Short mmCIF file of C-alpha atoms in Angstrom, two decimals:
data_model
loop_
_atom_site.label_atom_id
_atom_site.label_comp_id
_atom_site.label_asym_id
_atom_site.label_seq_id
_atom_site.Cartn_x
_atom_site.Cartn_y
_atom_site.Cartn_z
CA MET X 1 16.17 0.13 28.28
CA ALA X 2 18.71 -2.24 29.81
CA ASN X 3 20.50 -5.28 28.49
CA PRO X 4 19.42 -8.46 30.28
CA THR X 5 21.98 -10.49 32.15
CA GLY X 6 24.08 -12.60 29.88
CA GLU X 7 23.72 -10.39 26.78
CA TRP X 8 26.23 -7.63 27.51
CA GLU X 9 28.43 -8.78 24.65
CA SER X 10 25.58 -8.71 22.12
CA ASP X 11 25.02 -5.76 19.76
CA ALA X 12 21.24 -6.11 20.17
CA VAL X 13 19.17 -3.49 21.97
CA ARG X 14 15.99 -4.54 23.85
CA LEU X 15 12.83 -2.46 24.25
CA ASP X 16 11.23 -2.40 27.68
CA PHE X 17 7.62 -2.13 26.47
CA ASP X 18 7.93 -5.59 24.89
CA ARG X 19 11.00 -7.63 25.75
CA ARG X 20 10.53 -9.85 22.71
CA LEU X 21 11.68 -7.01 20.46
CA MET X 22 15.40 -6.69 19.68
CA LEU X 23 17.09 -3.93 17.66
CA GLN X 24 20.30 -4.66 15.79
CA PHE X 25 22.29 -1.86 14.15
CA ARG X 26 24.05 -3.30 11.11
CA GLY X 27 23.99 -0.50 8.57
CA SER X 28 26.81 -1.99 6.53
CA VAL X 29 24.68 -5.03 5.62
CA VAL X 30 21.35 -3.26 5.08
CA THR X 31 20.33 -0.83 2.34
CA SER X 32 17.19 1.21 1.72
CA ASP X 33 18.02 1.78 -1.97
CA ALA X 34 18.37 -1.72 -3.41
CA GLY X 35 16.20 -0.80 -6.41
CA LEU X 36 19.09 1.31 -7.72
CA LEU X 37 20.64 -1.95 -8.87
CA ALA X 38 18.05 -2.11 -11.68
CA TYR X 39 19.20 1.30 -12.90
CA ARG X 40 22.82 0.14 -12.67
CA GLU X 41 21.86 -2.79 -14.90
CA LEU X 42 20.32 -0.35 -17.39
CA ASP X 43 23.46 1.77 -17.25
CA ASP X 44 25.55 -1.27 -18.13
CA ALA X 45 23.19 -2.46 -20.89
CA ILE X 46 23.22 0.85 -22.76
CA GLY X 47 26.77 1.93 -21.87
CA LEU X 48 25.93 5.28 -20.30
CA THR X 49 28.79 5.59 -17.80
CA VAL X 50 31.24 4.13 -20.31
CA MET X 51 30.42 7.01 -22.62
CA ALA X 52 30.81 9.51 -19.79
CA SER X 53 34.25 8.10 -18.98
CA ASP X 54 35.27 8.53 -22.61
CA VAL X 55 34.36 12.23 -22.82
CA LEU X 56 35.32 13.47 -19.34
CA ALA X 57 38.94 14.34 -18.59
CA ASP X 58 40.45 13.06 -15.34
CA ALA X 59 42.41 15.95 -13.83
CA ARG X 60 44.06 13.81 -11.17
CA THR X 61 47.75 13.05 -11.40
CA GLY X 62 49.64 10.08 -10.02
CA LYS X 63 48.45 6.51 -9.55
CA ASN X 64 47.05 6.62 -6.04
CA GLY X 65 43.44 7.52 -6.93
CA ARG X 66 41.17 5.47 -4.71
CA HIS X 67 38.14 5.63 -6.99
CA ALA X 68 38.00 5.61 -10.77
CA LEU X 69 36.39 8.52 -12.59
CA ALA X 70 33.50 6.25 -13.63
CA GLY X 71 32.82 5.34 -10.00
CA LEU X 72 32.76 8.97 -8.87
CA PHE X 73 30.46 9.81 -11.76
CA ARG X 74 28.08 6.99 -10.87
CA GLN X 75 28.00 8.04 -7.23
CA SER X 76 27.03 11.59 -8.27
CA VAL X 77 24.30 10.56 -10.72
CA PHE X 78 22.82 7.57 -8.87
CA GLY X 79 22.84 9.45 -5.56
CA ARG X 80 20.75 12.22 -7.10
CA LEU X 81 18.42 9.67 -8.66
CA ALA X 82 17.76 8.24 -5.20
CA GLY X 83 17.04 11.71 -3.79
CA TYR X 84 20.41 12.54 -2.20
CA GLU X 85 21.11 15.93 -3.71
CA ASP X 86 23.88 17.16 -1.39
CA VAL X 87 27.56 16.24 -1.37
CA ASN X 88 27.29 15.84 2.40
CA ASP X 89 25.01 12.83 1.82
CA ALA X 90 28.12 10.93 0.73
CA GLU X 91 29.04 10.54 4.40
CA ARG X 92 26.26 7.97 4.71
CA LEU X 93 26.10 6.74 1.14
CA ARG X 94 29.77 5.75 1.09
CA HIS X 95 28.87 2.92 3.52
CA ASP X 96 25.61 1.90 1.82
CA PRO X 97 26.06 -1.57 0.26
CA ALA X 98 23.93 -0.79 -2.80
CA MET X 99 25.90 2.37 -3.54
CA ARG X 100 29.21 0.59 -2.97
CA TRP X 101 28.36 -2.06 -5.57
CA ILE X 102 27.04 0.59 -7.98
CA VAL X 103 30.30 2.53 -7.72
CA GLY X 104 32.25 -0.70 -8.17
CA GLY X 105 35.99 -1.21 -8.01
CA LYS X 106 37.53 -0.84 -4.56
CA ALA X 107 34.27 0.57 -3.20
CA ALA X 108 32.49 -2.81 -3.48
CA GLN X 109 34.53 -4.32 -0.66
CA GLY X 110 35.40 -1.06 1.10
CA CYS X 111 33.76 2.37 0.96
CA ALA X 112 32.57 4.68 -1.78
CA ALA X 113 33.85 8.25 -2.07
CA SER X 114 33.75 10.58 0.93
CA PRO X 115 32.11 14.04 0.95
CA SER X 116 35.48 15.72 0.43
CA GLN X 117 36.27 13.50 -2.56
CA MET X 118 32.85 14.12 -4.09
CA GLY X 119 33.21 17.84 -3.45
CA ARG X 120 36.49 18.00 -5.35
CA PHE X 121 35.06 15.88 -8.14
CA GLU X 122 31.98 18.07 -8.69
CA THR X 123 33.25 21.57 -7.89
CA GLN X 124 36.79 21.31 -9.27
CA TRP X 125 37.24 18.54 -11.83
CA LEU X 126 33.84 18.72 -13.51
CA ALA X 127 33.74 22.52 -13.23
CA ALA X 128 36.83 22.81 -15.45
CA PRO X 129 35.77 24.39 -18.77
CA GLU X 130 36.49 21.31 -20.91
CA ASN X 131 34.57 18.98 -18.57
CA LEU X 132 31.68 21.40 -18.14
CA SER X 133 31.32 21.59 -21.91
CA ALA X 134 31.53 17.79 -22.21
CA ILE X 135 28.95 17.11 -19.50
CA ALA X 136 26.55 19.60 -21.13
CA ASP X 137 26.70 17.48 -24.31
CA LEU X 138 26.36 14.20 -22.43
CA SER X 139 22.56 14.19 -22.09
CA GLY X 140 22.18 14.36 -25.86
CA GLN X 141 24.78 11.64 -26.37
CA TRP X 142 22.95 9.40 -23.91
CA ILE X 143 19.70 10.00 -25.82
CA ASP X 144 21.46 9.00 -29.04
CA LEU X 145 22.42 5.69 -27.38
CA VAL X 146 18.79 5.14 -26.38
CA HIS X 147 17.57 5.98 -29.88
CA GLY X 148 19.95 3.31 -31.16
CA ARG X 149 17.71 0.82 -29.33
CA ARG X 150 14.43 2.69 -29.97
CA PRO X 151 14.75 4.62 -33.25
CA PRO X 152 12.10 7.38 -33.47
CA ARG X 153 10.48 8.37 -36.73
CA SER X 154 10.33 12.01 -35.74
CA ILE X 155 11.23 14.22 -32.80
CA VAL X 156 9.14 16.88 -31.07
CA LEU X 157 11.22 19.43 -29.17
CA ASP X 158 9.66 21.50 -26.37
CA MET X 159 11.67 24.47 -25.10
CA ASP X 160 10.86 26.25 -21.87
CA SER X 161 12.48 28.13 -19.02
CA SER X 162 12.27 27.25 -15.36
CA VAL X 163 13.12 28.74 -11.99
CA SER X 164 15.56 27.49 -9.35
CA PRO X 165 15.16 29.59 -6.18
CA THR X 166 18.36 30.31 -4.27
CA HIS X 167 18.81 31.00 -0.59
CA GLY X 168 22.36 32.25 -0.22
CA GLU X 169 25.10 34.24 -1.89
CA GLN X 170 25.40 32.11 -5.02
CA GLU X 171 27.25 33.74 -7.88
CA MET X 172 24.88 35.23 -10.54
CA SER X 173 21.86 34.52 -8.37
CA ILE X 174 19.66 37.59 -8.96
CA TRP X 175 16.15 38.75 -8.12
CA ASN X 176 13.53 37.88 -10.74
CA GLY X 177 10.43 40.04 -10.62
CA HIS X 178 8.24 37.54 -12.48
CA TYR X 179 8.96 34.71 -10.03
CA ALA X 180 9.29 37.13 -7.08
CA CYS X 181 12.41 35.46 -5.71
CA THR X 182 16.19 35.37 -5.94
CA CYS X 183 16.96 32.57 -8.32
CA TYR X 184 18.66 31.03 -11.31
CA HIS X 185 16.71 30.84 -14.57
CA PRO X 186 17.57 27.56 -16.38
CA LEU X 187 16.62 26.87 -19.99
CA VAL X 188 15.58 23.32 -20.97
CA VAL X 189 14.64 21.33 -24.08
CA PHE X 190 12.68 18.06 -23.85
CA ASN X 191 11.63 15.58 -26.51
CA GLN X 192 8.25 13.84 -26.72
CA PHE X 193 9.50 10.87 -24.68
CA GLY X 194 10.27 13.07 -21.68
CA ASP X 195 14.05 12.94 -22.17
CA LEU X 196 15.91 16.14 -21.31
CA GLU X 197 17.79 16.88 -24.54
CA ARG X 198 19.83 19.80 -23.22
CA CYS X 199 19.78 22.39 -20.45
CA ALA X 200 21.73 25.49 -19.50
CA LEU X 201 22.04 27.44 -16.27
CA ARG X 202 21.51 31.19 -16.57
CA ALA X 203 21.49 34.20 -14.28
CA GLY X 204 18.23 34.86 -12.50
CA ASN X 205 17.26 38.07 -14.28
CA VAL X 206 17.61 37.10 -17.96
CA HIS X 207 14.73 36.93 -20.42
CA SER X 208 13.06 33.53 -20.78
CA ALA X 209 14.46 33.08 -24.31
CA ASP X 210 17.95 34.42 -23.59
CA GLY X 211 20.58 32.08 -25.06
CA TRP X 212 18.02 29.93 -26.89
CA ASP X 213 20.40 29.34 -29.78
CA ASP X 214 23.16 27.93 -27.56
CA VAL X 215 20.69 25.31 -26.30
CA LEU X 216 18.54 24.55 -29.34
CA LYS X 217 21.09 24.59 -32.16
CA PRO X 218 23.29 21.76 -30.77
CA VAL X 219 20.17 19.59 -30.38
CA VAL X 220 19.08 20.23 -33.97
CA ALA X 221 22.62 19.59 -35.22
CA ARG X 222 22.63 16.15 -33.55
CA TYR X 223 19.51 15.12 -35.44
CA GLU X 224 20.59 16.50 -38.80
CA GLY X 225 20.17 13.86 -41.48
CA LYS X 226 18.88 11.24 -39.02
CA LEU X 227 15.13 11.94 -38.98
CA SER X 228 12.40 12.59 -41.49
CA ARG X 229 10.88 15.41 -39.46
CA ILE X 230 11.59 17.61 -36.43
CA TYR X 231 8.84 19.59 -34.70
CA PHE X 232 9.23 22.48 -32.25
CA ARG X 233 6.88 23.99 -29.66
CA ALA X 234 7.36 26.92 -27.30
CA ASP X 235 5.40 29.60 -25.47
CA ALA X 236 5.15 33.28 -26.29
CA ALA X 237 8.58 34.11 -24.81
CA PHE X 238 10.15 32.46 -27.88
CA ALA X 239 7.99 34.28 -30.45
CA MET X 240 10.95 36.07 -32.06
CA PRO X 241 11.86 36.54 -35.75
CA GLU X 242 15.30 34.97 -35.31
CA VAL X 243 13.71 31.81 -33.91
CA TYR X 244 11.30 31.57 -36.86
CA ASP X 245 14.12 32.18 -39.36
CA PHE X 246 16.31 29.46 -37.83
CA LEU X 247 13.51 26.88 -37.70
CA GLU X 248 12.44 27.59 -41.27
CA ALA X 249 16.04 27.40 -42.53
CA GLU X 250 16.35 23.97 -40.86
CA ARG X 251 12.96 22.87 -42.27
CA ILE X 252 11.57 22.34 -38.78
CA LYS X 253 7.81 22.49 -38.34
CA TYR X 254 6.87 24.71 -35.41
CA ALA X 255 3.93 25.99 -33.37
CA ILE X 256 4.76 28.95 -31.09
CA ARG X 257 2.38 30.97 -28.97
CA LEU X 258 2.08 34.53 -30.26
CA PRO X 259 1.43 37.48 -27.90
CA ALA X 260 -1.84 39.23 -28.66
CA ASN X 261 -1.94 42.77 -30.05
CA GLN X 262 -4.55 45.10 -31.51
CA VAL X 263 -3.87 44.06 -35.12
CA LEU X 264 -4.39 40.39 -34.30
CA GLN X 265 -7.49 41.18 -32.26
CA SER X 266 -8.96 43.15 -35.15
CA ARG X 267 -8.50 40.21 -37.53
CA ILE X 268 -10.85 38.09 -35.41
CA GLY X 269 -13.23 40.83 -34.31
CA TYR X 270 -16.20 38.87 -35.62
CA LEU X 271 -15.41 36.07 -33.11
CA LEU X 272 -15.13 38.42 -30.13
CA THR X 273 -18.79 39.45 -30.16
CA ARG X 274 -20.76 37.54 -27.55
CA PRO X 275 -23.07 35.01 -29.26
CA VAL X 276 -26.76 35.84 -29.10
CA GLY X 277 -29.03 33.80 -26.84
CA ARG X 278 -28.79 31.96 -23.56
CA PRO X 279 -25.24 30.63 -23.12
CA PRO X 280 -24.93 26.83 -22.93
CA HIS X 281 -23.34 24.95 -20.06
CA HIS X 282 -20.37 23.84 -22.16
CA VAL X 283 -17.40 25.68 -23.66
CA ARG X 284 -17.97 27.13 -27.11
CA ARG X 285 -14.75 27.03 -29.14
CA PHE X 286 -14.01 28.80 -32.46
CA HIS X 287 -10.90 28.90 -34.65
CA ALA X 288 -9.63 31.32 -37.26
CA ASN X 289 -6.83 31.07 -39.78
CA PHE X 290 -5.12 34.01 -41.51
CA SER X 291 -1.82 35.38 -42.79
CA TYR X 292 -0.03 38.02 -40.70
CA GLN X 293 3.24 39.93 -40.88
CA ALA X 294 4.56 41.86 -37.89
CA GLY X 295 6.73 44.91 -38.41
CA THR X 296 9.92 43.02 -37.50
CA TRP X 297 9.18 40.00 -39.73
CA THR X 298 10.71 39.60 -43.17
CA LYS X 299 7.65 37.81 -44.57
CA PRO X 300 4.03 36.99 -43.66
CA ARG X 301 3.36 33.82 -41.68
CA ARG X 302 0.33 31.72 -40.86
CA VAL X 303 -1.44 32.53 -37.59
CA ILE X 304 -4.06 30.40 -35.87
CA ALA X 305 -6.52 32.03 -33.47
CA LYS X 306 -8.52 30.17 -30.84
CA VAL X 307 -11.50 31.82 -29.12
CA GLU X 308 -13.24 30.10 -26.20
CA TRP X 309 -16.45 31.24 -24.50
CA HIS X 310 -16.67 29.64 -21.05
CA PRO X 311 -19.90 29.42 -19.02
CA GLY X 312 -20.16 32.21 -16.46
CA GLU X 313 -17.42 34.35 -18.04
CA LEU X 314 -18.22 37.70 -19.63
CA TYR X 315 -15.24 37.87 -22.00
CA PRO X 316 -13.74 35.14 -24.21
CA ARG X 317 -10.33 33.53 -23.80
CA VAL X 318 -8.23 34.29 -26.86
CA GLY X 319 -4.94 32.76 -27.98
CA PHE X 320 -2.76 33.01 -31.09
CA ILE X 321 -0.26 30.55 -32.53
CA VAL X 322 2.24 31.24 -35.31
CA THR X 323 3.10 28.18 -37.37
CA ASN X 324 4.53 26.94 -40.66
CA MET X 325 2.45 23.76 -40.63
CA SER X 326 -0.39 23.15 -43.09
CA ARG X 327 -2.63 21.14 -40.76
CA PRO X 328 -6.18 22.29 -40.00
CA ALA X 329 -6.39 24.93 -37.26
CA GLU X 330 -7.97 22.56 -34.74
CA ARG X 331 -5.15 20.03 -35.12
CA ILE X 332 -2.47 22.69 -34.75
CA VAL X 333 -4.07 23.90 -31.52
CA ALA X 334 -4.26 20.32 -30.25
CA PHE X 335 -0.60 19.79 -31.20
CA TYR X 336 0.47 22.94 -29.35
CA ASN X 337 -1.57 22.10 -26.26
CA LYS X 338 0.50 18.94 -25.75
CA ARG X 339 3.34 21.27 -24.80
CA GLY X 340 1.89 21.09 -21.29
CA THR X 341 3.61 17.74 -20.80
CA CYS X 342 6.93 19.61 -20.87
CA GLU X 343 5.84 21.56 -17.81
CA GLN X 344 4.91 18.28 -16.14
CA TRP X 345 8.40 16.90 -16.77
CA ILE X 346 9.93 20.04 -15.28
CA LYS X 347 7.83 19.46 -12.16
CA GLU X 348 9.05 15.85 -12.03
CA GLY X 349 12.64 17.02 -12.22
CA LYS X 350 12.05 19.44 -9.38
CA GLY X 351 10.13 16.96 -7.25
CA ALA X 352 11.82 13.61 -7.83
CA ILE X 353 15.38 14.65 -8.70
CA LYS X 354 15.48 17.94 -6.74
CA TRP X 355 17.28 19.70 -9.57
CA THR X 356 16.57 23.12 -8.06
CA ARG X 357 19.13 22.32 -5.35
CA LEU X 358 21.91 24.61 -6.63
CA SER X 359 23.61 25.61 -3.41
CA CYS X 360 27.28 25.94 -4.42
CA ARG X 361 28.96 29.32 -4.22
CA THR X 362 30.30 29.58 -7.78
CA PHE X 363 28.21 29.67 -10.92
CA ALA X 364 30.34 27.00 -12.65
CA ALA X 365 29.85 24.54 -9.78
CA ASN X 366 26.08 25.11 -9.88
CA ALA X 367 26.11 24.62 -13.66
CA VAL X 368 27.77 21.23 -13.05
CA ARG X 369 25.13 20.34 -10.45
CA LEU X 370 22.34 21.15 -12.91
CA GLN X 371 23.90 18.91 -15.55
CA LEU X 372 24.32 16.04 -13.05
CA HIS X 373 20.68 16.44 -12.04
CA ALA X 374 19.73 16.34 -15.74
CA LEU X 375 21.68 13.10 -16.23
CA ALA X 376 20.01 11.57 -13.17
CA TYR X 377 16.61 12.61 -14.52
CA ASN X 378 17.36 11.05 -17.91
CA LEU X 379 18.56 7.80 -16.34
CA GLY X 380 15.30 7.60 -14.42
CA ASN X 381 13.25 8.42 -17.51
CA PHE X 382 15.11 5.87 -19.65
CA LEU X 383 14.08 3.07 -17.31
CA ARG X 384 10.50 4.38 -17.22
CA THR X 385 10.16 4.48 -21.01
CA LEU X 386 12.28 1.45 -21.93
CA ALA X 387 12.03 -1.11 -19.14
CA THR X 388 8.86 -0.75 -17.09
CA PRO X 389 6.20 -3.49 -17.30
CA GLU X 390 2.67 -2.51 -18.29
CA PRO X 391 1.24 -2.29 -14.72
CA ILE X 392 3.72 0.44 -13.74
CA LYS X 393 4.26 2.10 -17.12
CA ASP X 394 2.41 5.26 -16.09
CA TRP X 395 4.21 5.74 -12.77
CA SER X 396 5.86 9.10 -12.23
CA LEU X 397 9.55 9.38 -11.38
CA THR X 398 8.52 10.13 -7.81
CA SER X 399 6.50 6.90 -7.60
CA LEU X 400 9.37 4.92 -9.10
CA LYS X 401 11.75 6.44 -6.58
CA ASP X 402 9.49 5.72 -3.61
CA LYS X 403 8.45 2.20 -4.67
CA LEU X 404 11.23 0.83 -6.88
CA ILE X 405 14.43 2.55 -5.78
CA LYS X 406 13.53 2.60 -2.09
CA ILE X 407 13.43 -1.17 -1.72
CA GLY X 408 14.96 -2.32 1.54
CA ALA X 409 17.36 -5.25 1.38
CA LYS X 410 19.62 -7.26 3.65
CA VAL X 411 23.02 -8.08 2.21
CA VAL X 412 24.47 -11.55 2.82
CA SER X 413 28.01 -12.32 1.65
CA HIS X 414 29.14 -15.80 0.73
CA GLY X 415 32.44 -17.06 -0.59
CA ARG X 416 31.53 -16.55 -4.23
CA TYR X 417 28.35 -14.47 -4.15
CA VAL X 418 26.83 -11.41 -2.54
CA VAL X 419 23.07 -11.74 -2.03
CA PHE X 420 20.68 -8.79 -1.70
CA GLN X 421 17.62 -10.17 0.08
CA MET X 422 14.98 -7.77 -1.33
CA ALA X 423 11.79 -6.79 0.46
CA GLU X 424 8.62 -7.52 -1.52
CA VAL X 425 6.27 -4.64 -0.79
CA ALA X 426 5.36 -2.41 -3.76
CA ILE X 427 7.50 -4.31 -6.29
CA ALA X 428 7.18 -8.09 -6.26
CA ARG X 429 9.82 -10.51 -7.47
CA GLN X 430 8.03 -11.17 -10.77
CA MET X 431 7.81 -7.43 -11.48
CA PHE X 432 11.51 -6.89 -10.78
CA GLN X 433 12.40 -9.87 -12.96
CA GLU X 434 10.34 -8.40 -15.80
CA ILE X 435 12.22 -5.10 -15.48
CA LEU X 436 15.53 -6.96 -15.75
CA ARG X 437 14.24 -8.93 -18.75
CA LEU X 438 13.31 -5.73 -20.58
CA ILE X 439 16.74 -4.29 -19.79
CA ALA X 440 18.44 -7.43 -21.12
CA GLU X 441 16.66 -6.92 -24.45
CA LEU X 442 18.40 -3.53 -24.78
CA ARG X 443 21.87 -5.06 -24.86
CA LEU X 444 23.48 -5.03 -28.27
CA GLN X 445 23.84 -8.53 -29.64
CA PRO X 446 27.29 -9.53 -30.88
CA PRO X 447 27.55 -10.03 -34.64
CA PRO X 448 27.14 -13.63 -35.80
CA ALA X 449 30.31 -15.58 -36.20
CA PRO X 450 31.41 -16.12 -39.81
CA ALA X 451 30.47 -19.51 -41.21
#
């Protein structure tokens, strides 16, 4: 490639294979993440960052801070939402026009925070014990703000553990034989809307239910006196007497998978005999309902058994559920089976938000990273559940990131305005306008003036 005569002073680059093509490198006036501005509008409508600023303590002293705490917080959360999970990504993002306007303040006309500034913010300021405790509560407080706009009649809580593989010398990163890797073992609680109510980072070798009370009890306490009913679902790792006792004391209806044993098998022996005759080409499903008391239980509880005979299989598939609900057995099984959506949301968090990226050296810094990933996930899910038009209502967080967030735009500055000239590819102008209209409806209306 060579510049033609007379264009040495131009910043354009010509391609030899077709001289009509010119390349101009103007990164400061072009963004690939213009769709983040819709999420920034949602943030402002609900007051998410304002709440974060109120609960987080700014450890900086003096008056020469370049960026406000709210701006640093937005850069951390919105960067993760757009798929930039490393602090080093701030080297590019600090010049991105969309990110600069999202951060606000001095960044709008200058630069957002540098990698060193973001590193101090996440690994030092937020890792302080008081801030780490505050940011762990923040997801629930955000959900309370959302419920103020969309009050639920009841809440269904799904608790599960996950795995975050590690690839270095991270503190408390330990080999886990079940997952066959060196990892952390986070614990998460979702509600039926896909919001992440609370999460906690744990060492890699702990039991799946270890520390369940530190995660579940604060969530239940937040809803105390606000709802008519709370439901709880979990797999067999949480089938423990202390969990049952807590849920029953709080009057929470639950359905928890129960590990099979010989006593349970004997109670449904009549369903484990292969039916006589040629097996059909469909699944034959049977249910049983009985009272059972394990040796460690203080009282008998209701157990539901499900037995399925599948075509081509010699033995049946058997499952047990312990519950305090009075619904018919088939409905309790159907209610429990919906717990699979929790696993889908965990996959979305891993795929779209990259929340398994816990690469800091200290455990506290990685705990902060997990909480920031959780907040980014919730921000993405809030827009999906509150402000997506019908044609895109079923899009995953990954689809929203690839098609809504990753909208290219050219930035044109005028005397009074800054214009983002958005590309219309996957999201047309009418669709984006509808998203903004739905967000506008979430703003709290001022009280009427006295007559």
